[in-house]
XYZ file of C-alpha atoms in Angstrom:
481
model
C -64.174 -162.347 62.455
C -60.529 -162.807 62.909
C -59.168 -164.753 65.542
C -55.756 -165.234 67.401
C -55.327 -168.874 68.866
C -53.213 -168.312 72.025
C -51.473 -171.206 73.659
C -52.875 -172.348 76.919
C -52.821 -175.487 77.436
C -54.910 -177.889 80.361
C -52.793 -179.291 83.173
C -54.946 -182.378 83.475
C -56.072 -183.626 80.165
C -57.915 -187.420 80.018
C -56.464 -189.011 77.173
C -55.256 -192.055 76.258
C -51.943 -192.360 74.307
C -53.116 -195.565 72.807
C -56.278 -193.626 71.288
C -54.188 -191.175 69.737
C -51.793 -193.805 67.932
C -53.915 -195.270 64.395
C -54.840 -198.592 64.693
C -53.286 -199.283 61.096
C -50.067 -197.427 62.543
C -46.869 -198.913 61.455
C -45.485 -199.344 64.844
C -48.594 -201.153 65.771
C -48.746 -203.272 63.021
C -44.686 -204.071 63.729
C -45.176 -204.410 67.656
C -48.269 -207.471 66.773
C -45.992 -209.352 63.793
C -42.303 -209.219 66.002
C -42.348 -209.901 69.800
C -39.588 -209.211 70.968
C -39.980 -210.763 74.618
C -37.278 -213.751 73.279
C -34.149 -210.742 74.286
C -34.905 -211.433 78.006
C -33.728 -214.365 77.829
C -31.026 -213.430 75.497
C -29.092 -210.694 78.209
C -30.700 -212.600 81.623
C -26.648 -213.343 82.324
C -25.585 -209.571 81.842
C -27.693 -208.618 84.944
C -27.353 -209.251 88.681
C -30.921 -210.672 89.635
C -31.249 -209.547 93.280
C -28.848 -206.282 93.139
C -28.310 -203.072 91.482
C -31.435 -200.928 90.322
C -34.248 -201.829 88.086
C -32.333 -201.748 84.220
C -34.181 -200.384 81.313
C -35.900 -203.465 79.860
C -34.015 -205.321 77.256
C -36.974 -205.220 74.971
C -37.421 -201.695 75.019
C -33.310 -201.143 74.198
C -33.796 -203.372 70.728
C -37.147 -201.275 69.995
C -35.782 -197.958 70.011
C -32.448 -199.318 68.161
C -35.806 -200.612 65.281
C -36.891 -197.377 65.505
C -33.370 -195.532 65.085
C -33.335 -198.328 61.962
C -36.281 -197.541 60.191
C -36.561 -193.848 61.081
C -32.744 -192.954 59.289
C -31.678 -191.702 62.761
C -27.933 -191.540 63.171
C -27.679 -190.274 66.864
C -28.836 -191.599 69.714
C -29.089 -188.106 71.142
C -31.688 -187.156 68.170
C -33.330 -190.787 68.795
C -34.433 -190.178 72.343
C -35.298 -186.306 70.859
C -37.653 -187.929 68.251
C -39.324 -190.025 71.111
C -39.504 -187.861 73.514
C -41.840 -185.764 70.612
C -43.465 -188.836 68.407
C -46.628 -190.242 69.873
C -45.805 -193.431 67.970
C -42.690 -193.960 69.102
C -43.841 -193.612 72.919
C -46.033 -196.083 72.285
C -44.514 -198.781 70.551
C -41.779 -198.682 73.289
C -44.424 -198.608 76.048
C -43.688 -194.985 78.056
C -46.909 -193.254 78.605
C -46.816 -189.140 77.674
C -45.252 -188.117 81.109
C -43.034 -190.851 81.691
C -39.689 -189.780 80.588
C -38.178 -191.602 78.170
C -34.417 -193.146 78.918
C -31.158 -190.888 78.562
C -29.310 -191.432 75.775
C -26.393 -192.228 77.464
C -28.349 -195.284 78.953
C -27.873 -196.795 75.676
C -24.314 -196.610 75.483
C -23.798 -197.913 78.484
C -26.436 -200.874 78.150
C -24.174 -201.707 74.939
C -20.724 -201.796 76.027
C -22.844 -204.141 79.142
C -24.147 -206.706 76.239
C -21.243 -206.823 73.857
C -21.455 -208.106 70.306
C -22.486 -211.393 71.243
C -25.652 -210.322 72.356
C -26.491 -208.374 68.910
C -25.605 -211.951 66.858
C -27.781 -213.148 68.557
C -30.105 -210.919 68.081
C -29.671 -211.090 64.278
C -29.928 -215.032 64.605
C -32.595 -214.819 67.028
C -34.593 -213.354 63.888
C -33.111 -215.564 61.240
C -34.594 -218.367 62.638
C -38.058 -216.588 62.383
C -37.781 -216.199 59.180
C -36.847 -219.738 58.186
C -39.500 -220.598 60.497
C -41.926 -218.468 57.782
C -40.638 -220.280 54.700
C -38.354 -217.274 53.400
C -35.214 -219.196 53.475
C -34.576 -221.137 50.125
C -31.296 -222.781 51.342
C -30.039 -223.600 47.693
C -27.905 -220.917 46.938
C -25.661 -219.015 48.727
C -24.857 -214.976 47.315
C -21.772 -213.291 48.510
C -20.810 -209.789 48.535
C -18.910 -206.806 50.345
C -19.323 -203.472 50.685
C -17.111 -200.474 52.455
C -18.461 -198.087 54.630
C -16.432 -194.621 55.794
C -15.526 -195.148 59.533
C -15.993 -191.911 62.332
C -12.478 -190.778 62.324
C -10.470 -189.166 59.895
C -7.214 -190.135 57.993
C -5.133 -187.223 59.147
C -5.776 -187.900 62.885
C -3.020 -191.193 62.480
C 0.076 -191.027 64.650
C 2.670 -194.344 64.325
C 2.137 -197.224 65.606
C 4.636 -197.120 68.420
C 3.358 -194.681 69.840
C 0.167 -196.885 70.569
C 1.706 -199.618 71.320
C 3.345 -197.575 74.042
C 0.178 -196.981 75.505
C -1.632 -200.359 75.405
C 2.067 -201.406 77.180
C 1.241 -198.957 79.817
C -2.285 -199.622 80.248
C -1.525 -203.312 80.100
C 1.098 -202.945 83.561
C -2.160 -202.484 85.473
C -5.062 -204.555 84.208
C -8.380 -204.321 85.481
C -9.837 -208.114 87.049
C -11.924 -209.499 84.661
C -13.180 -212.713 85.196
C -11.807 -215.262 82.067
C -15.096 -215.783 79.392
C -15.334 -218.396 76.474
C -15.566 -216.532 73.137
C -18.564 -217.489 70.631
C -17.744 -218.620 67.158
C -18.889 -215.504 65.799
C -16.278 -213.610 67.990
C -13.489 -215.770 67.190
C -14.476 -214.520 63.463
C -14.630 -211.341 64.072
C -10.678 -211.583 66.217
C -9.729 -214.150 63.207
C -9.871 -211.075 60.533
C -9.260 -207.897 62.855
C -6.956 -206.817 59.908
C -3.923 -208.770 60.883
C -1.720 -210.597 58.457
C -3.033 -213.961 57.647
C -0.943 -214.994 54.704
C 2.514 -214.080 56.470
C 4.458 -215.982 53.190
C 4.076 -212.224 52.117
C 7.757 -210.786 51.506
C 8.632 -208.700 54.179
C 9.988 -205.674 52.005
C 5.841 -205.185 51.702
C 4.215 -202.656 54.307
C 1.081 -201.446 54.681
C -0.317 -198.540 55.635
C -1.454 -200.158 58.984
C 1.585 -201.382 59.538
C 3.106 -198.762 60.150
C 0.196 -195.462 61.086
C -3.040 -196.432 63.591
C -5.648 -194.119 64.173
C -6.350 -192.733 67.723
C -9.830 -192.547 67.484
C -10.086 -196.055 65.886
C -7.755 -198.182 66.087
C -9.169 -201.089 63.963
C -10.116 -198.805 60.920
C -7.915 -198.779 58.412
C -7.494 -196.840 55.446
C -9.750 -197.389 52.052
C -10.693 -196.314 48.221
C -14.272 -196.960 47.242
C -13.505 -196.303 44.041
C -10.496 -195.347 41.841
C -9.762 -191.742 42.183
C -11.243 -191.656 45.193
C -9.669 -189.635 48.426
C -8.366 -192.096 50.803
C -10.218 -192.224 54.173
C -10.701 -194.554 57.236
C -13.068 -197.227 56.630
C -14.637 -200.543 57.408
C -15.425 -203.749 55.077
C -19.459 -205.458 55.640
C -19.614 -208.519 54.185
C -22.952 -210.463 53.451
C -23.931 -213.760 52.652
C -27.610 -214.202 51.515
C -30.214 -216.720 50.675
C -30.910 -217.457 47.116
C -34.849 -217.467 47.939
C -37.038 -214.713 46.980
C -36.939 -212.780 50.033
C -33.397 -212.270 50.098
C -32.531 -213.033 54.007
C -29.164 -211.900 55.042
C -27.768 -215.470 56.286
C -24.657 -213.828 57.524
C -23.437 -210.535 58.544
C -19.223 -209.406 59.669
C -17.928 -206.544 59.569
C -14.141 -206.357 59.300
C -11.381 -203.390 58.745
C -11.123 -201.954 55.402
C -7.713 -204.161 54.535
C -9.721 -207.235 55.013
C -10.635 -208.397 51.313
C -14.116 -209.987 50.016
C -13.245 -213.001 49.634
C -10.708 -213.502 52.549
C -13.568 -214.507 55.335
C -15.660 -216.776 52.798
C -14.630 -220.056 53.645
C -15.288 -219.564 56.979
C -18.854 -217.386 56.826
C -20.449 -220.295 54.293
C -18.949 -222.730 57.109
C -20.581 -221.289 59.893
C -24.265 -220.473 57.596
C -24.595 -223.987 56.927
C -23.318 -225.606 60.797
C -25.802 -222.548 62.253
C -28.654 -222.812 60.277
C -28.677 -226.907 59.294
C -28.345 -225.503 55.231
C -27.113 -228.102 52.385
C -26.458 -225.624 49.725
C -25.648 -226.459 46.092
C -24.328 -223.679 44.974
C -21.893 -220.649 46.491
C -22.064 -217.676 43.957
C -19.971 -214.506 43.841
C -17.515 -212.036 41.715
C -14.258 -212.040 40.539
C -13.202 -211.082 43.474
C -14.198 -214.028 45.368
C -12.754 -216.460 42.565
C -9.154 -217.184 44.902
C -8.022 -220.902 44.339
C -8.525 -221.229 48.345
C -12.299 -220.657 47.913
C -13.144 -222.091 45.068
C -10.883 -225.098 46.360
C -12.581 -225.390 49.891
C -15.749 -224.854 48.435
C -15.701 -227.837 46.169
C -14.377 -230.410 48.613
C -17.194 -229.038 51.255
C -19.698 -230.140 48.284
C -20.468 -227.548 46.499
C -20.181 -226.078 43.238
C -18.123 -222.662 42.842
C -19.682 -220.073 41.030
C -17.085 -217.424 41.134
C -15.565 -216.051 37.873
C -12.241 -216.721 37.485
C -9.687 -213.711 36.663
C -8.582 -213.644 33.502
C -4.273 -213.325 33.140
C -4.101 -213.625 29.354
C -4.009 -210.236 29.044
C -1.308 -209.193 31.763
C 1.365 -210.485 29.174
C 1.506 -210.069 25.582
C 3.663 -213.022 24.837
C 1.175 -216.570 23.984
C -0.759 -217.597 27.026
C -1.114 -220.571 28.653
C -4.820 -221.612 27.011
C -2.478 -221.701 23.885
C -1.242 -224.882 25.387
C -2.252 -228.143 25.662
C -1.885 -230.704 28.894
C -1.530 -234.490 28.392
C -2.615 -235.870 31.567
C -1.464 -239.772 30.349
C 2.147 -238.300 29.566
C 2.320 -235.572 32.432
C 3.372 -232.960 29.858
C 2.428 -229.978 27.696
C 2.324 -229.477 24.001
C 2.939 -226.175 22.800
C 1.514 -224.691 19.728
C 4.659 -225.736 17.833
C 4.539 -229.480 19.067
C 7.279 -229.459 21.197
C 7.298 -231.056 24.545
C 7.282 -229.113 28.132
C 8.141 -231.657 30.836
C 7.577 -231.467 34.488
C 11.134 -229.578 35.905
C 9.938 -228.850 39.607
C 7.429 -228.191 42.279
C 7.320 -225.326 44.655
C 5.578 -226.179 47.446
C 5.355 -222.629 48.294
C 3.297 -221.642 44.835
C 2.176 -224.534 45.329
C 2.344 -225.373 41.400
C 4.448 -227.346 38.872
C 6.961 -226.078 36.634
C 6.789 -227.006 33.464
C 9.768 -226.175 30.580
C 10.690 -226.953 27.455
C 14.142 -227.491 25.873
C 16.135 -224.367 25.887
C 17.842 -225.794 21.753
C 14.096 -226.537 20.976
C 13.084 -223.026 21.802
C 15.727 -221.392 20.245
C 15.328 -223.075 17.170
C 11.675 -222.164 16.976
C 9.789 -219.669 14.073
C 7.606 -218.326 17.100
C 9.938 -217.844 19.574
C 9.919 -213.883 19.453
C 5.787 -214.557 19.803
C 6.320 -217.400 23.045
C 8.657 -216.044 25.628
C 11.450 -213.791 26.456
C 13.898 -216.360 28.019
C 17.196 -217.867 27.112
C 16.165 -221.078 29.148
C 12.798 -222.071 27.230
C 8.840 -221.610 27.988
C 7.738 -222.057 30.995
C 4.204 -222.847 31.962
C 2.960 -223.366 35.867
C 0.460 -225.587 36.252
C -1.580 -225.599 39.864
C -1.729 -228.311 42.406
C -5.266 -227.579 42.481
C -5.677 -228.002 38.663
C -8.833 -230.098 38.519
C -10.640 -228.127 40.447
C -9.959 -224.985 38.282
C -10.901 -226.830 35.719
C -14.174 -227.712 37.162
C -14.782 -224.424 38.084
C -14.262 -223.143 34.521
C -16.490 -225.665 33.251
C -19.261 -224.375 34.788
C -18.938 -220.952 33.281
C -20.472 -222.680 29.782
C -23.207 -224.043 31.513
C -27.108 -222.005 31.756
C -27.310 -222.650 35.435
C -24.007 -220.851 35.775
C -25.088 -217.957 33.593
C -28.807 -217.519 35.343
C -26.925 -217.449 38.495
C -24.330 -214.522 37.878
C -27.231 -212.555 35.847
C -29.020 -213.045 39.138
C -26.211 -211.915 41.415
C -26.123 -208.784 39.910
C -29.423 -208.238 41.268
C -29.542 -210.041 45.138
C -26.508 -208.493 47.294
C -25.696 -204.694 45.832
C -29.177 -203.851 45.882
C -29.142 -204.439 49.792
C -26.339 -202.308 50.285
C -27.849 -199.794 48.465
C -31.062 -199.627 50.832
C -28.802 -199.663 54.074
C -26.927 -197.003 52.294
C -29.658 -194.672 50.999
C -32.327 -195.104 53.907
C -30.497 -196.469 56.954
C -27.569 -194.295 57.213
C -25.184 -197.145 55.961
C -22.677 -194.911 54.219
C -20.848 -193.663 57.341
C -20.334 -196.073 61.063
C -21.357 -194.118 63.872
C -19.745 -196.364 66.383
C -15.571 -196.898 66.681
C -13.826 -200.167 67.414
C -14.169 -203.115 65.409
C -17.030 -204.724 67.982
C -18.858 -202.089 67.870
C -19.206 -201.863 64.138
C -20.198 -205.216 64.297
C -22.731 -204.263 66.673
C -23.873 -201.469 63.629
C -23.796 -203.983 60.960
C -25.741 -206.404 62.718
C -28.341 -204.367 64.069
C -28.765 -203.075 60.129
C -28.668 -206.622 58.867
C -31.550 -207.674 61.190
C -33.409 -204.451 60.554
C -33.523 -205.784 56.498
C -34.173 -209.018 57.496
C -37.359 -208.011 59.792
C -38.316 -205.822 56.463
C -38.478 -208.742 55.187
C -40.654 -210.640 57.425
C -42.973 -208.230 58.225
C -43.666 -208.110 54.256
C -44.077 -212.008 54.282
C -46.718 -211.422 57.821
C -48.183 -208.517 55.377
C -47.662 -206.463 58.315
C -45.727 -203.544 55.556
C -48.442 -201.268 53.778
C -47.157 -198.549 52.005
C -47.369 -195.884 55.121
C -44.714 -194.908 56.634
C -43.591 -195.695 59.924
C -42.809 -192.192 60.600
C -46.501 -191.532 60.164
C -46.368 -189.585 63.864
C -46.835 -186.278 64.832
C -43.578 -184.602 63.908
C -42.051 -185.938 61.301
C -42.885 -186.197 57.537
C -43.375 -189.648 55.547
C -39.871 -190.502 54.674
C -40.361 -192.361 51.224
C -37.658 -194.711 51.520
C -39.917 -197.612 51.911
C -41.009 -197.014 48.330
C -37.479 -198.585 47.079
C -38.765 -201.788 49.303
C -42.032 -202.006 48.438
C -42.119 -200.334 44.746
C-alpha cells in the first residue's frame, strides 16, 4: 500500500546527542588526540576576571575555527549555519541540540579582542606537541613562498594622499590605549609590512604602492602569480618546514605581495632555531632565495646554504666572468688571453672590487670584439663576500646538495597546494596585514595538527564531515593517499 510520510515531529524527544555522534567519528577521534584546554591560559589576560558577562570559552572559539579548517568553510556566517545543522559539529564544540550555538559576529569580535599574538601562539602552542611526538627532524630547514589573492580588488585604489589624509585626521583624536610590548613575531610581521628596506634604491624607482593604496586593504599590494597573469591585490605566505618526514610547518608570516621570498629568511630561520632550541645543518631553498645576504648570514650562523645561485652568464653575450681566472697570492685576474686585471677600486656601496685591465693591452688584443665593449679595458667585479659564494657553489657538485634540491621539490609546494585545494587557501577572507596573519596561522596549525593526529593514528580515511548534512569531502584522500 502506498504511503505518504507527513512531518510531525515530537516536542519532547529523549535522546542523547552523544548517542547519535559514531564513536569512530572524526571529531571524536580529534577532540581525544588534541586538548585544547592549554588556550585558557593562552587569552586569561584578554578578559576582565570579575566583570563583564560570561565570554564564549576560548576553547570552543579555536574548535569551530578547526572545524571551519577542515570542513573548506570560507564564512563564518556559513560556519555557525553548518553547526547549527551538523550533529558532529555540536558535539565536538560541546552545545547540546537546543542550545544555540554563538553568533557569528561573536567571532569577529573575540578576534580583533585576541590579536595575532594570540594565534602564534596558538600555532606554537601545537608545534611544541609535535616535537614533543618525535615529528620534528631538526636537520634541515625547507623554505618557500606562496601568493594568495587578497579580498579587495585592484580597481578600488585611490592615491595615497588621500589616505594619508585620513589616518592624519583620525590620528588628531586618538583613542587611550594603554602602551603594550610587541612579541618578536609582531615586530616581524611590522619589520616587512611592505615598506622599503633597502632604501640605497634610486629614487627615480616607484612602485605601485608608492604611489596607489587600496581602501579596503591597505597593506595588500598588487601581484602576478604567474606571467600573463591579470594583476590583482594580493598577499605573500611564507613557510619554513622541517626536513623530517612529517613535514611540520616550523614557521608561518604572511607579508604584502611586494615582500619577496627570500627578503624575511634571515630573520624566520633566526627566530625557528632561538624558538624551538633547533641546530640545523642545512637551510635549503630556490633561486629565489640564493641573495648574497642569505646565503652570507646563513653561513656565518653555521650553516650550509643550499640555495641555487642565479646564473648571469647569459644576460651578456660578451665572455663571462667564469672565463676568468683569480690569483688569490697576486690579488689579480688572468684573462683568457693572459693578461693581467688588477684591483682599480672598491665601492663600498656594491660592496665589490673592481677589477681592470690595461686599456693598450685590450686594444691590442685578437678577442677584444669577443671580451668587452669598452674603450677603457675589461672589467670584472669581484664580491666582498667572495668566499662564501664560492662555498656555496661548491656545494652544488656535491650528492647531499643534489638529494636535497630533488627533495625540495617535493616538501613545501605540495603544502601549498593542500591549503589551496582543500582549505580555501587561494583567496584571504580577512583584510589588514594582522589579520591575514591570523588566516595563515590558523591554516598552518590546521596542517600541522593533520599531521599529528596521523602520527596519534587518530586520521582514518572518513571524513570529518561524516555528519548529517553534508557529503564526504574527499580532500583528505590527497593527505592520506
Amino acid at each position: 500500500m502506498l504511503r505518504h510520510k507527513v512531518r510531525d515531529f515530537k516536542m519532547h524527544l529523549a535522546v542523547s546527542l552523544d548517542d547519535l555522534v559514531p564513536a569512530d567519528h572524526f571529531y571524536r577521534r580529534l577532540d581525544a588526540a588534541l586538548d585544547l584546554s592549554f588556550v585558557r591560559e593562552l587569552v586569561k589576560s584578554r578578559y576582565a576576571s570579575t566583570m563583564g558577562r560570561p565570554s564564549i570559552d576560548p576553547v570552543v572559539f579555536f574548535k569551530l575555527h578547526l572545524i571551519m579548517f577542515f570542513e573548506g568553510i570560507r564564512s563564518e556566517r556559513q560556519l555557525m549555519a553548518t553547526v547549527h545543522l551538523n550533529l558532529a559539529h555540536r558535539w565536538y564544540i560541546g552545545y547540546d541540540l537546543d542550545e544555540p550555538v554563538p553568533d557569528h559576529s561573536s567571532l569577529s569580535k573575540i578576534r580583533d579582542r585576541y590579536g595575532v599574538e594570540v594565534f602564534q601562539q596558538f600555532f606554537e602552542a601545537i608545534v611544541e606537541r609535535c616535537i614533543q611526538a618525535g615529528l620534528v627532524w631538526g636537520q634541515e630547514l625547507y623554505f618557500d613562498g606562496t601568493k594568495g589573492q587578497a579580498n579587495a580588488a585592484l580597481t578600488a585604489m585611490v592615491p595615497r594622499w588621500y589616505r594619508e589624509a585620513q589616518e592624519h585626521l583620525t590620528a588628531l583624536f586618538p583613542p587611550e590605549e594603554t602602551a603594550k610590548s610587541l612579541s618578536v613575531f609582531q615586530k616581524l610581521m611590522d619589520k616587512y609590512d611592505g615598506s622599503r628596506l633597502n632604501q640605497r634604491r634610486s629614487s627615480t624607482y616607484q612602485r605601485t604602492t608608492d604611489q596607489k593604496v587600496s581602501l579596503v586593504d591597505p597593506d595588500a599590494t598588487p601581484m602576478k602569480r604567474f606571467t600573463g597573469d591579470k594583476a590583482v591585490l594580493g598577499y605573500h605566505t611564507h613557510y619554513i618546514v622541517d626536513g623530517g618526514r612529517a613535514r611540520i610547518i616550523l614557521a608561518a608570516l604572511v607579508t604584502p605581495a611586494s615582500v619577496m621570498d627570500n627578503t624575511p629568511m634571515l630573520d624566520l630561520v633566526r627566530w625557528v632555531r632561538f624558538r624551538w632550541q633547533l641546530m640545523p645543518q642545512v637551510a635549503v631553498g630556490d633561486t629565489r632565495y640564493g641573495t648574497i645576504p642569505n646565503l652570507v648570514g646563513l653561513e656565518q650562523d653555521g650553516l650550509r646554504a643550499y640555495l641555487p645561485l642565479p646564473d648571469l652568464t647569459e644576460r651578456s653575450t660578451y665572455y663571462s666572468s667564469d672565463r676568468f681566472t683569480y690569483l688569490s697570492e697576486k690579488d689579480v685576474y688572468l684573462c683568457p688571453q693572459g693578461a693581467e686585471l688588477t684591483l682599480r677600486v672598491q665601492r663600498k656601496r656594491e660592496q665589490d672590487l673592481c677589477y681592470r685591465a690595461k686599456a693598450q693591452v685590450c686594444q691590442l688584443c685578437p678577442v677584444k670584439a669577443a671580451c668587452t665593449p669598452s674603450k677603457g679595458g675589461r672589467s670584472i667585479f669581484r664580491s666582498v663576500f667572495q668566499p662564501y659564494i664560492e662555498r656555496v657553489k661548491a656545494y652544488a657538485t656535491t650528492p647531499a646538495y643534489q638529494k636535497a634540491m630533488r627533495k625540495r621539490q617535493v616538501w613545501v609546494e605540495p603544502l601549498f597546494g593542500e591549503v589551496k585545494q582543500w582549505h580555501q587557501g587561494r583567496r584571504f577572507r580577512l583584510r589588514g596585514l594582522e589579520k591575514a596573519n591570523m588566516e595563515g596561522l590558523l591554516k598552518a596549525t590546521g596542517q600541522n595538527i593533520k599531521r599529528l593526529l596521523k602520527a596519534r593514528r587518530g586520521f582514518k580515511r572518513t571524513s570529518p564531515a561524516g555528519g548529517v548534512i553534508l557529503q564526504m569531502p574527499p580532500f583528505f584522500a590527497i593527505f592520506l593517499g
